[in-house]
mmCIF file of C-alpha atoms in Angstrom:
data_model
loop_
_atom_site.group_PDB
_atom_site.id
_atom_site.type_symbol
_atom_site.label_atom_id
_atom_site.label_comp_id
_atom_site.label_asym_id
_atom_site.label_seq_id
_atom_site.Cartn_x
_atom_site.Cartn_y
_atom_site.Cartn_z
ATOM 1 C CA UNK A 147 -17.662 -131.733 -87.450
ATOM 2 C CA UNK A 148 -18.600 -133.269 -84.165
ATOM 3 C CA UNK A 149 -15.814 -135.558 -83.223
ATOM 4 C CA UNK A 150 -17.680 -137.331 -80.462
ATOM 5 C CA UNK A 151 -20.393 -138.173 -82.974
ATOM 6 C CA UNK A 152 -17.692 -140.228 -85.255
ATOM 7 C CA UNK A 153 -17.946 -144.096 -85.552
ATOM 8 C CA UNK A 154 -15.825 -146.338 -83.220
ATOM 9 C CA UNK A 155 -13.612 -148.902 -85.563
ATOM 10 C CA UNK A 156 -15.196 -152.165 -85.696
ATOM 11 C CA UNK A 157 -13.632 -155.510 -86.737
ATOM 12 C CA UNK A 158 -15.456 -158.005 -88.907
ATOM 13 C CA UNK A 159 -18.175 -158.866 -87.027
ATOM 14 C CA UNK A 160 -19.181 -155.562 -86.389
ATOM 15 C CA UNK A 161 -17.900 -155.135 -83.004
ATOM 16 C CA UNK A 162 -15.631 -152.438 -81.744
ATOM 17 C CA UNK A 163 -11.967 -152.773 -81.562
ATOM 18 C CA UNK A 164 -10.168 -152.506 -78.374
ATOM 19 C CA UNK A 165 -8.283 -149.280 -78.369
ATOM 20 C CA UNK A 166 -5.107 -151.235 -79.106
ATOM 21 C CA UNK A 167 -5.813 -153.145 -81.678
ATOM 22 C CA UNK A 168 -6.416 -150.406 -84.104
ATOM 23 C CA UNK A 169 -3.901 -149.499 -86.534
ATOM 24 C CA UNK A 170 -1.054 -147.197 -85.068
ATOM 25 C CA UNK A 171 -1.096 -144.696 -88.428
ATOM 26 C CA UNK A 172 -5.415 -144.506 -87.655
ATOM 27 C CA UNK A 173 -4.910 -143.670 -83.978
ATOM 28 C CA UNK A 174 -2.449 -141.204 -84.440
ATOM 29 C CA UNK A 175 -4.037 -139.571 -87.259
ATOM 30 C CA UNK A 176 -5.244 -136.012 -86.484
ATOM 31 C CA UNK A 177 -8.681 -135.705 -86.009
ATOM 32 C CA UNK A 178 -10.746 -134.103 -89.577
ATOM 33 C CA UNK A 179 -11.946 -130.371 -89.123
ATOM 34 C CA UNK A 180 -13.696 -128.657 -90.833
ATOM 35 C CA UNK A 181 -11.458 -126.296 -93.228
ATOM 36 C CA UNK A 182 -13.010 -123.094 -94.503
ATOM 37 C CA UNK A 183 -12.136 -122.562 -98.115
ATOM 38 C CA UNK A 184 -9.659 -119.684 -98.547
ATOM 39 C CA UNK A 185 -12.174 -116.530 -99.964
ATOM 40 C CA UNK A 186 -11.512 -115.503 -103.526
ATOM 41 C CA UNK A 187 -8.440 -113.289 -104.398
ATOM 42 C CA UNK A 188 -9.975 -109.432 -104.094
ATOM 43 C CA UNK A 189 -8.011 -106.551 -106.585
ATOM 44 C CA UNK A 190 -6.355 -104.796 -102.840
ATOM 45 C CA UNK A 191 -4.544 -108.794 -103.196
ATOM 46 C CA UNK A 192 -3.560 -107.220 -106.770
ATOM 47 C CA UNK A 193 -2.352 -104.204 -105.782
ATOM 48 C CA UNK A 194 -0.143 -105.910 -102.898
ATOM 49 C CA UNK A 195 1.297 -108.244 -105.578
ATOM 50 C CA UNK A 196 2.402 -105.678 -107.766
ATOM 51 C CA UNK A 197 3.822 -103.002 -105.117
ATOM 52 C CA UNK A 198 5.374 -105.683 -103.262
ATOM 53 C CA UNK A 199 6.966 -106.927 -106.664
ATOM 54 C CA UNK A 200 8.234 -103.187 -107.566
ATOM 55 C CA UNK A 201 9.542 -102.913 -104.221
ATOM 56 C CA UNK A 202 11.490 -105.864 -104.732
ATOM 57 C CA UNK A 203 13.151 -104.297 -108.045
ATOM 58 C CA UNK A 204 12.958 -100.894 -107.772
ATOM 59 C CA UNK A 205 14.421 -98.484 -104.960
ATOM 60 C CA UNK A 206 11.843 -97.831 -102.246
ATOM 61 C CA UNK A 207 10.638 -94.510 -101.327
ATOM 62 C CA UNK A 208 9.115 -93.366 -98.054
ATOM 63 C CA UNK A 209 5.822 -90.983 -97.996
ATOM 64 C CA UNK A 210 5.202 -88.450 -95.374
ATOM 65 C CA UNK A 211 3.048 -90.929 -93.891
ATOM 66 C CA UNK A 212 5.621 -93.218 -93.405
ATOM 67 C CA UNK A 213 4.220 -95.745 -96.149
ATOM 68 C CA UNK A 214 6.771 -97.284 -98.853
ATOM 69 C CA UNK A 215 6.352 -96.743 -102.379
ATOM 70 C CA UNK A 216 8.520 -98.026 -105.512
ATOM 71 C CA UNK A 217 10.726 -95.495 -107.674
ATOM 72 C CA UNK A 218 8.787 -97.468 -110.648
ATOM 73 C CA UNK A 219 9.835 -96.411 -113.933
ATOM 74 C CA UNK A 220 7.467 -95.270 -116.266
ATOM 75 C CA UNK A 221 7.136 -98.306 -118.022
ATOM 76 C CA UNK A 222 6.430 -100.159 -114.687
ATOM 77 C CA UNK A 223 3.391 -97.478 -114.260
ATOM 78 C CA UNK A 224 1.622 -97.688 -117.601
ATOM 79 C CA UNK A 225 2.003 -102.127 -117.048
ATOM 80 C CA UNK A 226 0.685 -101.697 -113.539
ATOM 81 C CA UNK A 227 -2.004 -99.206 -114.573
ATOM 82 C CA UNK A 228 -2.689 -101.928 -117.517
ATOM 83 C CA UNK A 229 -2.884 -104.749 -114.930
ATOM 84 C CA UNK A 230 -5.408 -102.381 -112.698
ATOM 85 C CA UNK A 231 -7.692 -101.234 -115.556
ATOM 86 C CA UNK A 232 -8.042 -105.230 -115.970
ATOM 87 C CA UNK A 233 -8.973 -105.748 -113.123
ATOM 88 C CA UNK A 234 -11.687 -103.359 -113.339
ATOM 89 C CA UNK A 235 -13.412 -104.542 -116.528
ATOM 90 C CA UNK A 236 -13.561 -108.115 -114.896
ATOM 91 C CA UNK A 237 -17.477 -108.923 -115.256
ATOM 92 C CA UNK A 238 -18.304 -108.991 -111.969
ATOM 93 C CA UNK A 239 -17.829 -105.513 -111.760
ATOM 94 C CA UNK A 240 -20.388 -104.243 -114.788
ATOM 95 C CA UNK A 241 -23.255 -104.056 -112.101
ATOM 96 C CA UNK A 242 -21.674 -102.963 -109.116
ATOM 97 C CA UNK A 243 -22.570 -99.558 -109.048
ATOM 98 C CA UNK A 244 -19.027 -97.742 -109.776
ATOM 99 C CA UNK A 245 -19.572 -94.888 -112.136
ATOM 100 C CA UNK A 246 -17.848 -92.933 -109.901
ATOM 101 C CA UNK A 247 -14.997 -95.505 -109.358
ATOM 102 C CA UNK A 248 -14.758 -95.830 -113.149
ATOM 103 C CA UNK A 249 -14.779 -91.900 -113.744
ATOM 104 C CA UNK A 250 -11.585 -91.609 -110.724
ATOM 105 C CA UNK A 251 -9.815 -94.112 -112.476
ATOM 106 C CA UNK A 252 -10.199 -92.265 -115.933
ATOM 107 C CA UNK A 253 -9.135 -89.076 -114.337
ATOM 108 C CA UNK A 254 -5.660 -91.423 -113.315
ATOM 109 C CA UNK A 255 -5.217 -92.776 -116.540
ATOM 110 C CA UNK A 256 -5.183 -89.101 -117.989
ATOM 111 C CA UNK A 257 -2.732 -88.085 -115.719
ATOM 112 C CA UNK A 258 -0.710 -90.701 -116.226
ATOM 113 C CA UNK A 259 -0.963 -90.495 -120.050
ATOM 114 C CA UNK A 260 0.086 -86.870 -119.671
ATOM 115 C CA UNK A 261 3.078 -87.265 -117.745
ATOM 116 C CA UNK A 262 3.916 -90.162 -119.742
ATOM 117 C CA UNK A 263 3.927 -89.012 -123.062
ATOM 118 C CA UNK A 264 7.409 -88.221 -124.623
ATOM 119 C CA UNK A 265 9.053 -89.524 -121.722
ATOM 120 C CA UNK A 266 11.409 -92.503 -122.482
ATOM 121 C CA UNK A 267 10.416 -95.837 -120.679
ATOM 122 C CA UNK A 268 13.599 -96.280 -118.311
ATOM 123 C CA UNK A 269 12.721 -92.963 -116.744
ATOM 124 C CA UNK A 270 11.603 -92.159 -112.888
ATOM 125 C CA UNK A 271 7.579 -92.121 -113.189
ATOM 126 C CA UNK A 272 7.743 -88.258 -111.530
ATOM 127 C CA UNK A 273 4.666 -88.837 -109.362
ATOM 128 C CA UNK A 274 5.157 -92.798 -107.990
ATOM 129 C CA UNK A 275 3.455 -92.060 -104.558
ATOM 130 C CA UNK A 276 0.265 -90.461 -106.099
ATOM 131 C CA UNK A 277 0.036 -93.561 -108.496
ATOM 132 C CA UNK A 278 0.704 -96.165 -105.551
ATOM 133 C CA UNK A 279 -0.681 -94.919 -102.499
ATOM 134 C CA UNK A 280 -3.130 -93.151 -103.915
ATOM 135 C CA UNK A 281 -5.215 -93.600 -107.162
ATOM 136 C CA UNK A 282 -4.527 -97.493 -107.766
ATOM 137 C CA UNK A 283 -4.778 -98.233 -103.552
ATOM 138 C CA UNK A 284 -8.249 -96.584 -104.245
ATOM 139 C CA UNK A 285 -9.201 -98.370 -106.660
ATOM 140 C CA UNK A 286 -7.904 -101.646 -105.538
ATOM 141 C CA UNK A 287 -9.787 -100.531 -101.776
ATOM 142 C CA UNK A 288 -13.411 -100.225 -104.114
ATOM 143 C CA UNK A 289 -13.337 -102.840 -105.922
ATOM 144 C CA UNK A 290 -12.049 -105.032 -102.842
ATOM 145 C CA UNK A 291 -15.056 -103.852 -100.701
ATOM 146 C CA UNK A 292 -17.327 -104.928 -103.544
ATOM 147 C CA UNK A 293 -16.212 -108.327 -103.672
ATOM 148 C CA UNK A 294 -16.010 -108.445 -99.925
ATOM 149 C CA UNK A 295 -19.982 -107.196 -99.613
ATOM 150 C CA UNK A 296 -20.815 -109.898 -102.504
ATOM 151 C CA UNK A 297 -18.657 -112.600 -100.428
ATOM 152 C CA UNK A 298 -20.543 -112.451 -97.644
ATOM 153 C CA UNK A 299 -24.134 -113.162 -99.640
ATOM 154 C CA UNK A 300 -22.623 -116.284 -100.705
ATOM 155 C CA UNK A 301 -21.140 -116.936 -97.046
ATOM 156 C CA UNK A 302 -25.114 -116.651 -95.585
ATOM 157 C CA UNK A 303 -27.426 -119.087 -94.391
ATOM 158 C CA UNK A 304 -30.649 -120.223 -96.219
ATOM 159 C CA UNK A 305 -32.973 -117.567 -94.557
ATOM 160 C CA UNK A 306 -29.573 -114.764 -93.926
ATOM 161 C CA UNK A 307 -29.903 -112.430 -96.623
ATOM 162 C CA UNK A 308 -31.247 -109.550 -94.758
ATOM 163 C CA UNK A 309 -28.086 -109.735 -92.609
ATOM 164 C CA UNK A 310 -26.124 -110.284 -95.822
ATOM 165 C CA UNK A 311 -27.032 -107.372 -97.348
ATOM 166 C CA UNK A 312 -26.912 -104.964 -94.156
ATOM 167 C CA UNK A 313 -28.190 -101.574 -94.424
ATOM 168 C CA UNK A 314 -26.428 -100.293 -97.246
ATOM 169 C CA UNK A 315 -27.086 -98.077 -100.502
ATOM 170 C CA UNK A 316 -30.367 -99.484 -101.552
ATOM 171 C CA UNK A 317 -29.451 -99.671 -105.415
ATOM 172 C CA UNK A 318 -26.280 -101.187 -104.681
ATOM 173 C CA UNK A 319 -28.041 -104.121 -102.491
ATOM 174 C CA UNK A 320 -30.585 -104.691 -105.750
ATOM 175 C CA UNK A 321 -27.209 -104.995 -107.795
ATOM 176 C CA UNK A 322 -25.627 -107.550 -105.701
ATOM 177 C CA UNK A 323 -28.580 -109.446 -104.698
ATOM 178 C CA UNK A 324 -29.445 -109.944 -108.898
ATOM 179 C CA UNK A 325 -25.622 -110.734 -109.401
ATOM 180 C CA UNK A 326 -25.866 -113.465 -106.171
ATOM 181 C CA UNK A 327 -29.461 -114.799 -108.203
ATOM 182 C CA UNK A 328 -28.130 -114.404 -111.482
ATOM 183 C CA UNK A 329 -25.016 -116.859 -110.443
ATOM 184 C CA UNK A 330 -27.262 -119.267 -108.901
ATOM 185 C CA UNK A 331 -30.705 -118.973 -111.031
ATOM 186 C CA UNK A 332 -31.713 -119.964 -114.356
ATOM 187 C CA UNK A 333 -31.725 -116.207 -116.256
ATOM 188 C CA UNK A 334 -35.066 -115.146 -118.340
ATOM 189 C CA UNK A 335 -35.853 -112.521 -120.621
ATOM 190 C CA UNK A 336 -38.746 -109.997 -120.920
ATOM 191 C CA UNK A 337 -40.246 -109.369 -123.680
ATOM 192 C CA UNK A 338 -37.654 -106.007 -124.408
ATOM 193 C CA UNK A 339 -35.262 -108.816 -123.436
ATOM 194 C CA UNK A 340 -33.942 -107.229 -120.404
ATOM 195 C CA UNK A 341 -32.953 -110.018 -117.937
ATOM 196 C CA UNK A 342 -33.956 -111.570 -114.412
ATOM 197 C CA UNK A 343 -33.098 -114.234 -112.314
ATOM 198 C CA UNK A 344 -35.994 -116.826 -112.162
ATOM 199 C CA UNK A 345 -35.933 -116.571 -108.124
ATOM 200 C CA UNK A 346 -37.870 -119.299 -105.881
ATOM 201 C CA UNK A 347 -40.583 -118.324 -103.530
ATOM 202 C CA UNK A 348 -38.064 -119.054 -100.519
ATOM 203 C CA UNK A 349 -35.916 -116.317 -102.492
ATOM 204 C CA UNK A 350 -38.565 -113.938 -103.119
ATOM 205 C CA UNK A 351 -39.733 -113.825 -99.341
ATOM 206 C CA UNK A 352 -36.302 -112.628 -98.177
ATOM 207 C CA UNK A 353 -36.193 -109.937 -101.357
ATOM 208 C CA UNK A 354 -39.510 -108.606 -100.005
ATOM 209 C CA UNK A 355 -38.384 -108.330 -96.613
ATOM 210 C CA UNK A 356 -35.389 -105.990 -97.543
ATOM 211 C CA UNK A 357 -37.282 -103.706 -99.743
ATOM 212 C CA UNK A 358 -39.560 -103.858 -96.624
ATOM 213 C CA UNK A 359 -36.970 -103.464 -94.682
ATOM 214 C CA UNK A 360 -35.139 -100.422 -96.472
ATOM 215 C CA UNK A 361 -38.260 -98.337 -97.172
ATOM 216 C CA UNK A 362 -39.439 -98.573 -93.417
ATOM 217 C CA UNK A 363 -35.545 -96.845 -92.798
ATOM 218 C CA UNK A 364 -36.345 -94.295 -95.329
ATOM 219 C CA UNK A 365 -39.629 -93.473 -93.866
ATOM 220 C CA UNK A 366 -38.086 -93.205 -90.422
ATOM 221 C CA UNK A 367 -35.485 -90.256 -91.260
ATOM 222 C CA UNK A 368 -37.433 -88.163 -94.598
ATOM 223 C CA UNK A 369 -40.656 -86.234 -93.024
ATOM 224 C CA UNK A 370 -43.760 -86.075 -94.673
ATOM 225 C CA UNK A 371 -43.500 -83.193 -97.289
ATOM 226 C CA UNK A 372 -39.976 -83.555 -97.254
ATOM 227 C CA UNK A 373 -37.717 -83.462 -100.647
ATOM 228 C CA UNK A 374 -36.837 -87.523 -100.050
ATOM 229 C CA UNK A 375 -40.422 -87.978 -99.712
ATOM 230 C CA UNK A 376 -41.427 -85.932 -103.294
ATOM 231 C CA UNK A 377 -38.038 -88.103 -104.510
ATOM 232 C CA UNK A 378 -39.449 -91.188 -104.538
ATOM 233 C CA UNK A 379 -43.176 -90.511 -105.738
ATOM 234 C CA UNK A 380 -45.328 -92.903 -106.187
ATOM 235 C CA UNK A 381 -42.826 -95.440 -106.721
ATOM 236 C CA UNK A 382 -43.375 -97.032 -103.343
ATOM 237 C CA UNK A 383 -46.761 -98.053 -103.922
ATOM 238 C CA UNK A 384 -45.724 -99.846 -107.014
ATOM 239 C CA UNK A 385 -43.779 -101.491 -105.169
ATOM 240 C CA UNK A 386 -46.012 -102.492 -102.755
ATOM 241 C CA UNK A 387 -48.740 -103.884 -104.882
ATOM 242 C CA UNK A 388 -46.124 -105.862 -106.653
ATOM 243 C CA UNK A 389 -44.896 -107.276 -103.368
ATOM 244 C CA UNK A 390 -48.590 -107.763 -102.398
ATOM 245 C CA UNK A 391 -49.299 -110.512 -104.918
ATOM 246 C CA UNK A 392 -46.237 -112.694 -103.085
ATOM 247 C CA UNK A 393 -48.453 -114.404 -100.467
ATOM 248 C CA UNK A 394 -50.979 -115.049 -103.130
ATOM 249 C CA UNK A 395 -48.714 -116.395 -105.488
ATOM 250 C CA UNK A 396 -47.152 -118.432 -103.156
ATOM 251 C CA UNK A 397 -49.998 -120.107 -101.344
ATOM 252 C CA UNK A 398 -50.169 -123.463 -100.849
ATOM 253 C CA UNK A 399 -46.464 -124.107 -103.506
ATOM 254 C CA UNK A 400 -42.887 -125.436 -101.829
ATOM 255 C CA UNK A 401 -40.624 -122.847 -100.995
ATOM 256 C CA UNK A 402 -38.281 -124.255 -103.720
ATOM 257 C CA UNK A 403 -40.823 -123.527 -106.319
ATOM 258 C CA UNK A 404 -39.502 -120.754 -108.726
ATOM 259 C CA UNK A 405 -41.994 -117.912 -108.093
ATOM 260 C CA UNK A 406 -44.710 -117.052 -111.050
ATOM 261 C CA UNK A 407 -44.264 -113.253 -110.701
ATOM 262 C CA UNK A 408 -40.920 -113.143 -110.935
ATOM 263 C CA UNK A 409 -40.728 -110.852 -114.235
ATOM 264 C CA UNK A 410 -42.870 -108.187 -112.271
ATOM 265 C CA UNK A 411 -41.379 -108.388 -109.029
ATOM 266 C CA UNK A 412 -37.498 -107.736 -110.540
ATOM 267 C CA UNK A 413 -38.675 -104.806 -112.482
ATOM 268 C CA UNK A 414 -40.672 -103.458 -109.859
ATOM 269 C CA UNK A 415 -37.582 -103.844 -107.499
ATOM 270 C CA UNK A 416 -35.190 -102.400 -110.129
ATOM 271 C CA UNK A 417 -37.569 -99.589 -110.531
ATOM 272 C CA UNK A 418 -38.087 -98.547 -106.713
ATOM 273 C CA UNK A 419 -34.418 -99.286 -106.205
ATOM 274 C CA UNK A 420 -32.618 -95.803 -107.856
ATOM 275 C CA UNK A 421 -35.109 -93.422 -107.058
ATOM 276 C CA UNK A 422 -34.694 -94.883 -103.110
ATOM 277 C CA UNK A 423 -30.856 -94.942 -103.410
ATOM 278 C CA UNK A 424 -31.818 -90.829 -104.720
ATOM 279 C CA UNK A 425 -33.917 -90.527 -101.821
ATOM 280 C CA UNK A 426 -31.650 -91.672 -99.077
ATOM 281 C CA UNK A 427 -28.977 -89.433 -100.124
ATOM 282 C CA UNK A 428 -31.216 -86.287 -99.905
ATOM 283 C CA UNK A 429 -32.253 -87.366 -96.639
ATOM 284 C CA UNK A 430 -29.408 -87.723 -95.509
ATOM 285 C CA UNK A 431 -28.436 -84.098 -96.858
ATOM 286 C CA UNK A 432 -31.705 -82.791 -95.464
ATOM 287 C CA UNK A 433 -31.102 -84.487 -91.791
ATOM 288 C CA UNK A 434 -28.247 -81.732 -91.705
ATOM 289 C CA UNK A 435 -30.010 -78.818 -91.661
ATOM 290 C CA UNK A 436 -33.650 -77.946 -90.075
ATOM 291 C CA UNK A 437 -37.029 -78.875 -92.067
ATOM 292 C CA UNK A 438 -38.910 -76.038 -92.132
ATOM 293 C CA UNK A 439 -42.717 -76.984 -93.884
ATOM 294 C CA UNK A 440 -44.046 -75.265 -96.303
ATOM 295 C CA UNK A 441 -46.719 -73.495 -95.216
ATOM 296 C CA UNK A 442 -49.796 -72.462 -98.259
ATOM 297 C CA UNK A 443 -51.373 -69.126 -98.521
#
């Protein structure tokens, strides 16, 4: 707020008041700012709760780090582990890309169920600092960073997306961009009734420009005749002659106009999304060692 811009007080005719005539509880009234609302609880706010709260009951034990960790019991595991499997099926999670989040915390719950099982509920959990510091931190840490990356889509301008997004796993940006739509867009169906955000033209612009944006990276680090390049096939120029149809579908219609095209354009994007994500990682695995071209007979 721009304090010099606010309105002087004025009597009844209008005219301002003389400094000292206005009321003593107005003039010594703090000016208003502008007060950012407090971001959403994250699951690493979770896991502080709870090892904060076994701290507070239990006897605390020190890593070789130097981190503290409650003696929890095993009944204070399997409730915490209960409280942090919760916190993974919340729905804002089912299309965040975290099969292998999902399969680590599986792996934990199996240990835990084996060193759990005929073990009375008052006992010592025997491996506290694994639990604590390790597999529930970690999941607590992934989750957190997905609702941090999804925080600051809702935190960006009009045009800021592109920013938003960064320069991230490519399907993981096509998940959170249809999750930020999906919360803010009127949802169709296909025909197969798999569902889309029905996206404006000002919304489809700024899609277009990170696909753009993400294959021009790609083509930059994965050589022609190159493993990333075989990866990905022929599903860039589906893309592209998807994304080609924007300026004619937008011509001459208000930017808040939902888009016509929007059923092709969200499967072409989900469709050129995984086998980019696929194609990134090889690069990346094939920027490590030398490309040597094949060379024909």
């Amino acid at each position: 707020m721009n304090l010099l811009a606010l309105p002087l007080e004025t009597g009844a005719d209008g005219a301002a008041l003389p400094p000292d005539t206005v009321d003593a509880p107005d003039a010594l009234a703090a000016p208003a700012v502008a007060v950012r609302p407090a971001a959403p609880p994250t699951a690493i706010d979770t896991w502080q709760t709870l090892i904060a709260a076994h701290l507070a009951a239990r006897p605390g034990l020190v890593s070789a780090a130097g981190e503290l960790f409650p003696a929890s019991t095993i009944g204070d595991v399997r409730r915490a582990a209960l409280q942090f499997s919760k916190e993974l099926c919340q729905p804002r999670y089912d299309l965040a890309n975290l099969a292998a989040t999902r399969a680590a915390w599986r792996d934990a719950l199996a240990r835990i169920r084996a060193q759990c099982g005929a073990v009375p509920w008052g006992a010592v959990y025997p491996d506290n600092e694994q639990f604590w510091l390790g597999d529930a931190r970690a999941l607590a840490q992934r989750l957190a960073t997905v609702d941090v990356r999804r925080n600051r889509l809702v935190g960006a301008g009009p045009d800021g997306l592109a920013r938003a997004v960064g320069t991230g796993d490519p399907l993981t940006t096509y998940l959170d961009l249809r999750a930020y739509f999906a919360a803010r867009r009127l949802m169709r169906a296909d025909d197969r009734g798999w569902r889309y955000p029905e996206t404006t033209i000002a919304d489809v612009v700024q899609i277009a420009h990170i696909v753009q944006d993400e294959l021009r990276r790609f083509i930059a680090t994965a050589p022609a005749g190159s493993t990333a390049r075989e990866v990905l096939g022929d599903h860039v120029a589906q893309w592209q002659r998807v994304a080609a149809m924007i300026p004619d579908h937008a011509r001459g219609m208000p930017r808040d106009q939902v888009y016509p095209g929007n059923a092709e354009l969200w499967r072409a994007y989900r469709r050129v999304s995984v086998p980019l994500s696929v194609a990134r990682d090889v690069a990346r695995d094939e920027a490590r060692r030398p490309f040597v071209p094949q060379v024909g007979p």
